[in-house]
PDB file of C-alpha atoms in Angstrom:
ATOM      1  CA  UNK Y 197     -27.963   3.165  17.777  1.00 51.00           C
ATOM      2  CA  UNK Y 198     -30.816   4.834  19.598  1.00 54.00           C
ATOM      3  CA  UNK Y 199     -34.334   3.438  19.555  1.00 53.00           C
ATOM      4  CA  UNK Y 200     -35.567   6.220  17.284  1.00 52.00           C
ATOM      5  CA  UNK Y 201     -32.559   5.754  14.983  1.00 51.00           C
ATOM      6  CA  UNK Y 202     -33.303   2.052  14.671  1.00 46.00           C
ATOM      7  CA  UNK Y 203     -36.976   2.791  14.047  1.00 52.00           C
ATOM      8  CA  UNK Y 204     -36.095   5.226  11.238  1.00 48.00           C
ATOM      9  CA  UNK Y 205     -33.689   2.725   9.673  1.00 47.00           C
ATOM     10  CA  UNK Y 206     -36.216  -0.077  10.046  1.00 47.00           C
ATOM     11  CA  UNK Y 207     -38.900   2.064   8.387  1.00 49.00           C
ATOM     12  CA  UNK Y 208     -36.527   2.829   5.512  1.00 43.00           C
ATOM     13  CA  UNK Y 209     -35.594  -0.822   5.136  1.00 46.00           C
ATOM     14  CA  UNK Y 210     -39.240  -1.869   5.227  1.00 45.00           C
ATOM     15  CA  UNK Y 211     -40.114   0.713   2.592  1.00 43.00           C
ATOM     16  CA  UNK Y 212     -37.258  -0.409   0.359  1.00 43.00           C
ATOM     17  CA  UNK Y 213     -38.047  -4.085   0.814  1.00 46.00           C
ATOM     18  CA  UNK Y 214     -41.803  -4.202   0.754  1.00 41.00           C
ATOM     19  CA  UNK Y 215     -43.182  -1.090  -0.854  1.00 34.00           C
ATOM     20  CA  UNK Y 216     -43.724  -0.855  -4.640  1.00 32.00           C
ATOM     21  CA  UNK Y 217     -44.442  -3.429  -5.946  1.00 34.00           C
ATOM     22  CA  UNK Y 218     -38.507 -18.322  -5.872  1.00 32.00           C
ATOM     23  CA  UNK Y 219     -36.598 -20.523  -5.049  1.00 32.00           C
ATOM     24  CA  UNK Y 220     -34.873 -20.175  -8.394  1.00 34.00           C
ATOM     25  CA  UNK Y 221     -31.566 -18.577  -7.554  1.00 35.00           C
ATOM     26  CA  UNK Y 222     -29.899 -16.446 -10.187  1.00 37.00           C
ATOM     27  CA  UNK Y 223     -32.928 -15.670 -12.294  1.00 51.00           C
ATOM     28  CA  UNK Y 224     -36.538 -14.653 -12.178  1.00 60.00           C
ATOM     29  CA  UNK Y 225     -39.229 -17.232 -11.695  1.00 78.00           C
ATOM     30  CA  UNK Y 226     -41.649 -19.316 -13.687  1.00 92.00           C
ATOM     31  CA  UNK Y 227     -44.537 -17.526 -11.946  1.00 97.00           C
ATOM     32  CA  UNK Y 228     -45.110 -14.217 -10.157  1.00 98.00           C
ATOM     33  CA  UNK Y 229     -44.828 -15.980  -6.778  1.00 97.00           C
ATOM     34  CA  UNK Y 230     -41.638 -17.692  -7.944  1.00 97.00           C
ATOM     35  CA  UNK Y 231     -40.136 -14.296  -8.759  1.00 98.00           C
ATOM     36  CA  UNK Y 232     -40.975 -12.942  -5.298  1.00 97.00           C
ATOM     37  CA  UNK Y 233     -39.601 -16.085  -3.648  1.00 96.00           C
ATOM     38  CA  UNK Y 234     -36.349 -15.706  -5.617  1.00 97.00           C
ATOM     39  CA  UNK Y 235     -36.092 -12.063  -4.561  1.00 96.00           C
ATOM     40  CA  UNK Y 236     -36.733 -12.802  -0.886  1.00 95.00           C
ATOM     41  CA  UNK Y 237     -34.439 -15.849  -0.876  1.00 96.00           C
ATOM     42  CA  UNK Y 238     -31.623 -13.807  -2.392  1.00 96.00           C
ATOM     43  CA  UNK Y 239     -32.122 -11.144   0.258  1.00 94.00           C
ATOM     44  CA  UNK Y 240     -32.307 -13.727   3.028  1.00 95.00           C
ATOM     45  CA  UNK Y 241     -29.000 -15.206   1.837  1.00 96.00           C
ATOM     46  CA  UNK Y 242     -27.491 -11.743   1.217  1.00 95.00           C
ATOM     47  CA  UNK Y 243     -26.784 -12.865  -2.356  1.00 97.00           C
ATOM     48  CA  UNK Y 244     -26.419  -9.612  -4.293  1.00 96.00           C
ATOM     49  CA  UNK Y 245     -26.063 -11.235  -7.724  1.00 96.00           C
ATOM     50  CA  UNK Y 246     -29.173 -13.391  -7.209  1.00 97.00           C
ATOM     51  CA  UNK Y 247     -31.097 -10.347  -5.966  1.00 96.00           C
ATOM     52  CA  UNK Y 248     -30.133  -8.391  -9.082  1.00 96.00           C
ATOM     53  CA  UNK Y 249     -31.144 -11.335 -11.272  1.00 96.00           C
ATOM     54  CA  UNK Y 250     -34.579 -11.517  -9.606  1.00 97.00           C
ATOM     55  CA  UNK Y 251     -35.378  -7.888 -10.481  1.00 97.00           C
ATOM     56  CA  UNK Y 252     -36.775  -6.941 -13.899  1.00 97.00           C
ATOM     57  CA  UNK Y 253     -33.929  -6.296 -16.367  1.00 96.00           C
ATOM     58  CA  UNK Y 254     -34.987  -2.687 -16.968  1.00 94.00           C
ATOM     59  CA  UNK Y 255     -34.749  -2.020 -13.193  1.00 94.00           C
ATOM     60  CA  UNK Y 256     -31.161  -3.267 -12.706  1.00 92.00           C
ATOM     61  CA  UNK Y 257     -29.258  -0.453 -14.344  1.00 90.00           C
ATOM     62  CA  UNK Y 258     -26.993   1.332 -11.862  1.00 93.00           C
ATOM     63  CA  UNK Y 259     -23.731   3.171 -12.254  1.00 93.00           C
ATOM     64  CA  UNK Y 260     -20.744   1.449 -10.653  1.00 94.00           C
ATOM     65  CA  UNK Y 261     -20.829   3.897  -7.715  1.00 96.00           C
ATOM     66  CA  UNK Y 262     -24.598   3.478  -7.265  1.00 95.00           C
ATOM     67  CA  UNK Y 263     -24.237  -0.290  -7.297  1.00 94.00           C
ATOM     68  CA  UNK Y 264     -21.426  -0.270  -4.732  1.00 95.00           C
ATOM     69  CA  UNK Y 265     -23.417   1.940  -2.353  1.00 94.00           C
ATOM     70  CA  UNK Y 266     -26.642  -0.016  -2.868  1.00 94.00           C
ATOM     71  CA  UNK Y 267     -24.823  -3.303  -2.252  1.00 94.00           C
ATOM     72  CA  UNK Y 268     -23.314  -1.987   1.003  1.00 90.00           C
ATOM     73  CA  UNK Y 269     -26.771  -0.874   2.194  1.00 90.00           C
ATOM     74  CA  UNK Y 270     -28.270  -4.209   1.131  1.00 91.00           C
ATOM     75  CA  UNK Y 271     -25.671  -6.174   3.100  1.00 89.00           C
ATOM     76  CA  UNK Y 272     -26.479  -4.278   6.307  1.00 89.00           C
ATOM     77  CA  UNK Y 273     -29.967  -5.766   6.551  1.00 90.00           C
ATOM     78  CA  UNK Y 274     -30.573  -9.487   6.868  1.00 91.00           C
ATOM     79  CA  UNK Y 275     -34.052 -10.948   6.758  1.00 94.00           C
ATOM     80  CA  UNK Y 276     -35.477 -14.282   7.733  1.00 95.00           C
ATOM     81  CA  UNK Y 277     -38.990 -15.482   7.078  1.00 95.00           C
ATOM     82  CA  UNK Y 278     -41.229 -18.038   8.679  1.00 96.00           C
ATOM     83  CA  UNK Y 279     -44.568 -19.400   7.477  1.00 96.00           C
ATOM     84  CA  UNK Y 280     -44.677 -17.192   4.403  1.00 96.00           C
ATOM     85  CA  UNK Y 281     -47.812 -17.437   2.236  1.00 97.00           C
ATOM     86  CA  UNK Y 282     -48.667 -15.445  -0.871  1.00 98.00           C
ATOM     87  CA  UNK Y 283     -51.591 -14.575  -3.099  1.00 98.00           C
ATOM     88  CA  UNK Y 284     -51.284 -13.501  -6.741  1.00 98.00           C
ATOM     89  CA  UNK Y 285     -53.634 -11.185  -8.624  1.00 97.00           C
ATOM     90  CA  UNK Y 286     -53.012 -10.795 -12.359  1.00 97.00           C
ATOM     91  CA  UNK Y 287     -53.598  -7.461 -14.050  1.00 97.00           C
ATOM     92  CA  UNK Y 288     -56.819  -7.437 -16.059  1.00 96.00           C
ATOM     93  CA  UNK Y 289     -55.241  -5.116 -18.641  1.00 97.00           C
ATOM     94  CA  UNK Y 290     -51.907  -6.898 -19.043  1.00 97.00           C
ATOM     95  CA  UNK Y 291     -51.484 -10.592 -18.177  1.00 94.00           C
ATOM     96  CA  UNK Y 292     -47.714 -10.081 -18.123  1.00 97.00           C
ATOM     97  CA  UNK Y 293     -48.129  -8.101 -14.899  1.00 98.00           C
ATOM     98  CA  UNK Y 294     -49.273  -9.326 -11.509  1.00 98.00           C
ATOM     99  CA  UNK Y 295     -49.297  -8.245  -7.878  1.00 98.00           C
ATOM    100  CA  UNK Y 296     -48.094 -10.750  -5.292  1.00 98.00           C
ATOM    101  CA  UNK Y 297     -49.247 -10.067  -1.754  1.00 98.00           C
ATOM    102  CA  UNK Y 298     -47.633 -11.682   1.259  1.00 97.00           C
ATOM    103  CA  UNK Y 299     -50.654 -12.863   3.269  1.00 97.00           C
ATOM    104  CA  UNK Y 300     -49.221 -14.741   6.246  1.00 97.00           C
ATOM    105  CA  UNK Y 301     -46.014 -15.311   8.098  1.00 98.00           C
ATOM    106  CA  UNK Y 302     -43.399 -13.436  10.009  1.00 97.00           C
ATOM    107  CA  UNK Y 303     -40.412 -11.531   8.771  1.00 95.00           C
ATOM    108  CA  UNK Y 304     -37.448 -10.734  10.983  1.00 96.00           C
ATOM    109  CA  UNK Y 305     -35.036  -7.935  10.149  1.00 94.00           C
ATOM    110  CA  UNK Y 306     -31.556  -7.815  11.612  1.00 95.00           C
ATOM    111  CA  UNK Y 307     -29.825  -4.516  10.948  1.00 93.00           C
ATOM    112  CA  UNK Y 308     -26.083  -4.191  11.417  1.00 82.00           C
ATOM    113  CA  UNK Y 309     -24.940  -0.611  11.838  1.00 79.00           C
ATOM    114  CA  UNK Y 310     -21.364   0.036  12.924  1.00 83.00           C
ATOM    115  CA  UNK Y 311     -21.102  -3.469  14.324  1.00 83.00           C
ATOM    116  CA  UNK Y 312     -24.250  -3.207  16.440  1.00 89.00           C
ATOM    117  CA  UNK Y 313     -27.096  -5.559  15.557  1.00 92.00           C
ATOM    118  CA  UNK Y 314     -30.751  -4.761  16.155  1.00 94.00           C
ATOM    119  CA  UNK Y 315     -33.529  -7.233  15.398  1.00 96.00           C
ATOM    120  CA  UNK Y 316     -37.243  -6.734  14.905  1.00 96.00           C
ATOM    121  CA  UNK Y 317     -39.922  -9.246  13.906  1.00 97.00           C
ATOM    122  CA  UNK Y 318     -43.142  -8.254  12.144  1.00 96.00           C
ATOM    123  CA  UNK Y 319     -46.349 -10.187  11.528  1.00 97.00           C
ATOM    124  CA  UNK Y 320     -46.852  -9.826   7.783  1.00 96.00           C
ATOM    125  CA  UNK Y 321     -50.650  -9.828   8.047  1.00 95.00           C
ATOM    126  CA  UNK Y 322     -50.461  -6.667  10.166  1.00 96.00           C
ATOM    127  CA  UNK Y 323     -48.518  -4.687   7.569  1.00 95.00           C
ATOM    128  CA  UNK Y 324     -50.401  -2.458   5.135  1.00 96.00           C
ATOM    129  CA  UNK Y 325     -51.243  -3.919   1.715  1.00 95.00           C
ATOM    130  CA  UNK Y 326     -48.694  -1.589   0.126  1.00 95.00           C
ATOM    131  CA  UNK Y 327     -45.930  -2.797   2.445  1.00 94.00           C
ATOM    132  CA  UNK Y 328     -46.509  -6.458   1.643  1.00 96.00           C
ATOM    133  CA  UNK Y 329     -47.314  -6.340  -2.073  1.00 97.00           C
ATOM    134  CA  UNK Y 330     -44.774  -6.833  -4.845  1.00 97.00           C
ATOM    135  CA  UNK Y 331     -45.368  -5.856  -8.452  1.00 98.00           C
ATOM    136  CA  UNK Y 332     -44.111  -8.506 -10.873  1.00 98.00           C
ATOM    137  CA  UNK Y 333     -43.657  -8.543 -14.625  1.00 98.00           C
ATOM    138  CA  UNK Y 334     -43.054 -11.226 -17.230  1.00 98.00           C
ATOM    139  CA  UNK Y 335     -40.191 -10.537 -19.640  1.00 97.00           C
ATOM    140  CA  UNK Y 336     -39.399 -13.086 -22.361  1.00 95.00           C
ATOM    141  CA  UNK Y 337     -41.293 -15.824 -20.510  1.00 96.00           C
ATOM    142  CA  UNK Y 338     -39.613 -15.206 -17.132  1.00 97.00           C
ATOM    143  CA  UNK Y 339     -41.242 -13.469 -14.150  1.00 98.00           C
ATOM    144  CA  UNK Y 340     -39.333 -10.801 -12.199  1.00 98.00           C
ATOM    145  CA  UNK Y 341     -39.992  -8.464  -9.293  1.00 98.00           C
ATOM    146  CA  UNK Y 342     -40.757  -5.107 -10.915  1.00 97.00           C
ATOM    147  CA  UNK Y 343     -38.968  -2.694  -8.612  1.00 95.00           C
ATOM    148  CA  UNK Y 344     -35.676  -0.895  -8.388  1.00 92.00           C
ATOM    149  CA  UNK Y 345     -32.846  -2.563  -6.530  1.00 89.00           C
ATOM    150  CA  UNK Y 346     -32.980  -1.824  -2.797  1.00 80.00           C
TER     151      UNK Y 346
END
């Protein structure tokens, strides 16, 4: 893959992963930060079912073909995180919504395209607020990341 091809793919992956907006695998979290941690942990472990479970129920609906394609794309990008810190801001209008911003740490992306791996590490604090903020929502007492599946 050429340098510009990797950069385009990395930009797409970053947009999918960090734009729009727990250690509890298989479900949302007990807090907005818990939901984001569950989402990121599932992605780090390439656990598709846990990733789906960490996303708000109304955002999980895909046709079988859409899900297969999305899962293949998801499995091509592995992330690892180091020193991750977060800050939560609850919506003033709706306490069942909150924004969780990644404030510190590093995130490393490893992209596997046609058997070739490329890796890039980013300092989270240098990303734009939009790139490092996740919208979260509480549904039936459980917090989820409020975004479409990657």
